[in-house]
Amino acid sequence: QVQLVESGGGLVQAGGSLMLSCVASGRTVSGYVMGWFRQAPGKEREFVAAISRSGDNTKYVDSVKGRFTISRDNAKNTVYLHMNSLKPEDTGIYLCAARISSIVSSTVGLYNYWGQGTQVTVSS
């Protein structure tokens, strides 16, 4: 089993940047596809980005393409989400997730482990 802890959220003005981190413990993160999801108040959890075990394949939701970058450092057991040009609609709780598979997926139900999340608030 793997435990995931997110950090790096906060309050930022529109157009600003944040970098989220997700540190894994219990198992090496290199064995998992990793994803970032977000959940706004009153809305369903939605996919943001995912990265393959080696880091050579990434996937993004259309609304963040060109603004967000997912990366990983398996030696540090850490996954990152670099967020630029933030918009108020990016506001939500950002959650890190791990999938026991080699296939990158955007489907919430296919991820096996979840962190508690970190709040991102973008003011207009």
C-alpha atoms as a PDB file:
ATOM      1  CA  GLN A   1       0.000   0.000   0.000  1.00  0.00           C
ATOM      2  CA  VAL A   2       1.157   3.536  -0.674  1.00  0.00           C
ATOM      3  CA  GLN A   3       0.372   6.726   1.222  1.00  0.00           C
ATOM      4  CA  LEU A   4       0.214  10.032  -0.648  1.00  0.00           C
ATOM      5  CA  VAL A   5       0.591  13.517   0.811  1.00  0.00           C
ATOM      6  CA  GLU A   6       0.032  16.646  -1.261  1.00  0.00           C
ATOM      7  CA  SER A   7       1.395  20.131  -0.597  1.00  0.00           C
ATOM      8  CA  GLY A   8       1.917  23.446  -2.341  1.00  0.00           C
ATOM      9  CA  GLY A   9      -1.627  24.728  -2.605  1.00  0.00           C
ATOM     10  CA  GLY A  10      -2.645  28.246  -1.674  1.00  0.00           C
ATOM     11  CA  LEU A  11      -4.303  31.472  -2.742  1.00  0.00           C
ATOM     12  CA  VAL A  12      -3.065  33.067  -5.954  1.00  0.00           C
ATOM     13  CA  GLN A  13      -4.303  35.767  -8.306  1.00  0.00           C
ATOM     14  CA  ALA A  14      -5.450  34.937 -11.812  1.00  0.00           C
ATOM     15  CA  GLY A  15      -2.451  34.637 -14.105  1.00  0.00           C
ATOM     16  CA  GLY A  16      -0.222  33.427 -11.299  1.00  0.00           C
ATOM     17  CA  SER A  17       1.577  30.122 -10.777  1.00  0.00           C
ATOM     18  CA  LEU A  18       1.766  27.349  -8.219  1.00  0.00           C
ATOM     19  CA  MET A  19       3.669  24.090  -7.969  1.00  0.00           C
ATOM     20  CA  LEU A  20       2.016  21.171  -6.221  1.00  0.00           C
ATOM     21  CA  SER A  21       3.970  18.232  -4.839  1.00  0.00           C
ATOM     22  CA  CYS A  22       2.839  14.723  -3.957  1.00  0.00           C
ATOM     23  CA  VAL A  23       5.167  12.642  -1.799  1.00  0.00           C
ATOM     24  CA  ALA A  24       4.614   8.900  -1.600  1.00  0.00           C
ATOM     25  CA  SER A  25       5.561   6.601   1.240  1.00  0.00           C
ATOM     26  CA  GLY A  26       5.127   2.909   1.933  1.00  0.00           C
ATOM     27  CA  ARG A  27       5.986   1.810  -1.580  1.00  0.00           C
ATOM     28  CA  THR A  28       8.202   3.220  -4.300  1.00  0.00           C
ATOM     29  CA  VAL A  29       6.190   5.465  -6.589  1.00  0.00           C
ATOM     30  CA  SER A  30       8.027   4.161  -9.664  1.00  0.00           C
ATOM     31  CA  GLY A  31       5.651   1.197  -9.769  1.00  0.00           C
ATOM     32  CA  TYR A  32       2.557   3.351 -10.269  1.00  0.00           C
ATOM     33  CA  VAL A  33       0.964   5.519 -12.876  1.00  0.00           C
ATOM     34  CA  MET A  34       0.358   8.816 -11.079  1.00  0.00           C
ATOM     35  CA  GLY A  35      -2.417  11.315 -11.588  1.00  0.00           C
ATOM     36  CA  TRP A  36      -3.683  14.663 -10.404  1.00  0.00           C
ATOM     37  CA  PHE A  37      -7.394  15.304 -10.022  1.00  0.00           C
ATOM     38  CA  ARG A  38      -9.397  18.237  -8.686  1.00  0.00           C
ATOM     39  CA  GLN A  39     -12.744  18.763  -7.060  1.00  0.00           C
ATOM     40  CA  ALA A  40     -14.605  22.042  -6.840  1.00  0.00           C
ATOM     41  CA  PRO A  41     -17.433  22.602  -4.335  1.00  0.00           C
ATOM     42  CA  GLY A  42     -20.605  20.907  -5.514  1.00  0.00           C
ATOM     43  CA  LYS A  43     -18.900  19.285  -8.482  1.00  0.00           C
ATOM     44  CA  GLU A  44     -17.619  15.835  -9.268  1.00  0.00           C
ATOM     45  CA  ARG A  45     -13.967  14.971  -9.064  1.00  0.00           C
ATOM     46  CA  GLU A  46     -12.327  15.575 -12.433  1.00  0.00           C
ATOM     47  CA  PHE A  47      -9.130  14.461 -14.093  1.00  0.00           C
ATOM     48  CA  VAL A  48      -6.361  17.031 -14.535  1.00  0.00           C
ATOM     49  CA  ALA A  49      -3.179  15.198 -15.578  1.00  0.00           C
ATOM     50  CA  ALA A  50      -1.460  11.813 -15.431  1.00  0.00           C
ATOM     51  CA  ILE A  51       2.024  10.473 -16.044  1.00  0.00           C
ATOM     52  CA  SER A  52       3.405   7.041 -16.857  1.00  0.00           C
ATOM     53  CA  ARG A  53       5.702   5.126 -14.541  1.00  0.00           C
ATOM     54  CA  SER A  54       8.832   6.201 -16.391  1.00  0.00           C
ATOM     55  CA  GLY A  55       7.585   9.726 -17.056  1.00  0.00           C
ATOM     56  CA  ASP A  56       7.756   9.454 -20.841  1.00  0.00           C
ATOM     57  CA  ASN A  57       4.000   9.599 -21.405  1.00  0.00           C
ATOM     58  CA  THR A  58       1.644  12.266 -20.091  1.00  0.00           C
ATOM     59  CA  LYS A  59      -2.028  13.074 -20.477  1.00  0.00           C
ATOM     60  CA  TYR A  60      -3.962  16.267 -19.729  1.00  0.00           C
ATOM     61  CA  VAL A  61      -7.525  17.477 -19.675  1.00  0.00           C
ATOM     62  CA  ASP A  62      -8.029  19.944 -22.524  1.00  0.00           C
ATOM     63  CA  SER A  63      -8.677  22.885 -20.207  1.00  0.00           C
ATOM     64  CA  VAL A  64      -5.143  22.790 -18.754  1.00  0.00           C
ATOM     65  CA  LYS A  65      -3.091  21.886 -21.838  1.00  0.00           C
ATOM     66  CA  GLY A  66      -0.314  24.401 -22.371  1.00  0.00           C
ATOM     67  CA  ARG A  67      -0.672  25.750 -18.815  1.00  0.00           C
ATOM     68  CA  PHE A  68      -0.023  22.766 -16.524  1.00  0.00           C
ATOM     69  CA  THR A  69       2.869  20.300 -16.556  1.00  0.00           C
ATOM     70  CA  ILE A  70       2.991  17.012 -14.662  1.00  0.00           C
ATOM     71  CA  SER A  71       6.382  15.516 -13.834  1.00  0.00           C
ATOM     72  CA  ARG A  72       7.865  12.968 -11.480  1.00  0.00           C
ATOM     73  CA  ASP A  73      11.113  12.232  -9.686  1.00  0.00           C
ATOM     74  CA  ASN A  74      11.079   8.540  -8.831  1.00  0.00           C
ATOM     75  CA  ALA A  75      14.304   8.847  -6.847  1.00  0.00           C
ATOM     76  CA  LYS A  76      12.503  11.283  -4.517  1.00  0.00           C
ATOM     77  CA  ASN A  77       9.203   9.369  -4.632  1.00  0.00           C
ATOM     78  CA  THR A  78       7.552  12.618  -5.677  1.00  0.00           C
ATOM     79  CA  VAL A  79       5.156  13.773  -8.380  1.00  0.00           C
ATOM     80  CA  TYR A  80       4.706  17.436  -9.281  1.00  0.00           C
ATOM     81  CA  LEU A  81       2.093  19.583 -10.964  1.00  0.00           C
ATOM     82  CA  HIS A  82       3.389  22.891 -12.278  1.00  0.00           C
ATOM     83  CA  MET A  83       0.481  25.262 -12.839  1.00  0.00           C
ATOM     84  CA  ASN A  84       0.890  28.476 -14.820  1.00  0.00           C
ATOM     85  CA  SER A  85      -1.554  31.111 -16.065  1.00  0.00           C
ATOM     86  CA  LEU A  86      -4.032  30.083 -13.406  1.00  0.00           C
ATOM     87  CA  LYS A  87      -7.694  30.954 -13.856  1.00  0.00           C
ATOM     88  CA  PRO A  88     -10.511  31.233 -11.285  1.00  0.00           C
ATOM     89  CA  GLU A  89     -12.052  28.071 -12.757  1.00  0.00           C
ATOM     90  CA  ASP A  90      -8.936  26.157 -11.661  1.00  0.00           C
ATOM     91  CA  THR A  91     -10.034  26.600  -8.044  1.00  0.00           C
ATOM     92  CA  GLY A  92     -10.591  23.394  -6.103  1.00  0.00           C
ATOM     93  CA  ILE A  93      -9.041  20.710  -3.967  1.00  0.00           C
ATOM     94  CA  TYR A  94      -6.223  19.031  -5.895  1.00  0.00           C
ATOM     95  CA  LEU A  95      -5.690  15.359  -5.148  1.00  0.00           C
ATOM     96  CA  CYS A  96      -2.842  13.061  -6.052  1.00  0.00           C
ATOM     97  CA  ALA A  97      -3.617   9.457  -6.985  1.00  0.00           C
ATOM     98  CA  ALA A  98      -1.733   6.272  -7.802  1.00  0.00           C
ATOM     99  CA  ARG A  99      -2.772   3.513 -10.185  1.00  0.00           C
ATOM    100  CA  ILE A 100      -1.463  -0.061 -10.111  1.00  0.00           C
ATOM    101  CA  SER A 101      -1.004  -0.285 -13.876  1.00  0.00           C
ATOM    102  CA  SER A 102       1.303   0.624 -16.713  1.00  0.00           C
ATOM    103  CA  ILE A 103      -1.493   2.387 -18.607  1.00  0.00           C
ATOM    104  CA  VAL A 104      -2.072   6.115 -18.164  1.00  0.00           C
ATOM    105  CA  SER A 105      -5.746   6.824 -17.510  1.00  0.00           C
ATOM    106  CA  SER A 106      -8.049   9.768 -16.864  1.00  0.00           C
ATOM    107  CA  THR A 107     -10.715   7.639 -15.153  1.00  0.00           C
ATOM    108  CA  VAL A 108     -11.190   8.370 -11.447  1.00  0.00           C
ATOM    109  CA  GLY A 109     -12.320   4.836 -10.621  1.00  0.00           C
ATOM    110  CA  LEU A 110      -9.164   3.228 -12.012  1.00  0.00           C
ATOM    111  CA  TYR A 111      -6.895   4.798  -9.395  1.00  0.00           C
ATOM    112  CA  ASN A 112      -6.190   2.718  -6.303  1.00  0.00           C
ATOM    113  CA  TYR A 113      -4.731   5.155  -3.782  1.00  0.00           C
ATOM    114  CA  TRP A 114      -5.559   8.782  -3.011  1.00  0.00           C
ATOM    115  CA  GLY A 115      -4.125  11.600  -0.957  1.00  0.00           C
ATOM    116  CA  GLN A 116      -6.182  13.993   1.147  1.00  0.00           C
ATOM    117  CA  GLY A 117      -5.702  16.910  -1.229  1.00  0.00           C
ATOM    118  CA  THR A 118      -4.432  20.470  -1.136  1.00  0.00           C
ATOM    119  CA  GLN A 119      -6.602  23.550  -1.674  1.00  0.00           C
ATOM    120  CA  VAL A 120      -5.941  25.833  -4.642  1.00  0.00           C
ATOM    121  CA  THR A 121      -7.845  29.096  -4.804  1.00  0.00           C
ATOM    122  CA  VAL A 122      -7.474  31.471  -7.755  1.00  0.00           C
ATOM    123  CA  SER A 123      -8.901  34.942  -7.299  1.00  0.00           C
ATOM    124  CA  SER A 124     -10.036  37.100 -10.191  1.00  0.00           C
END
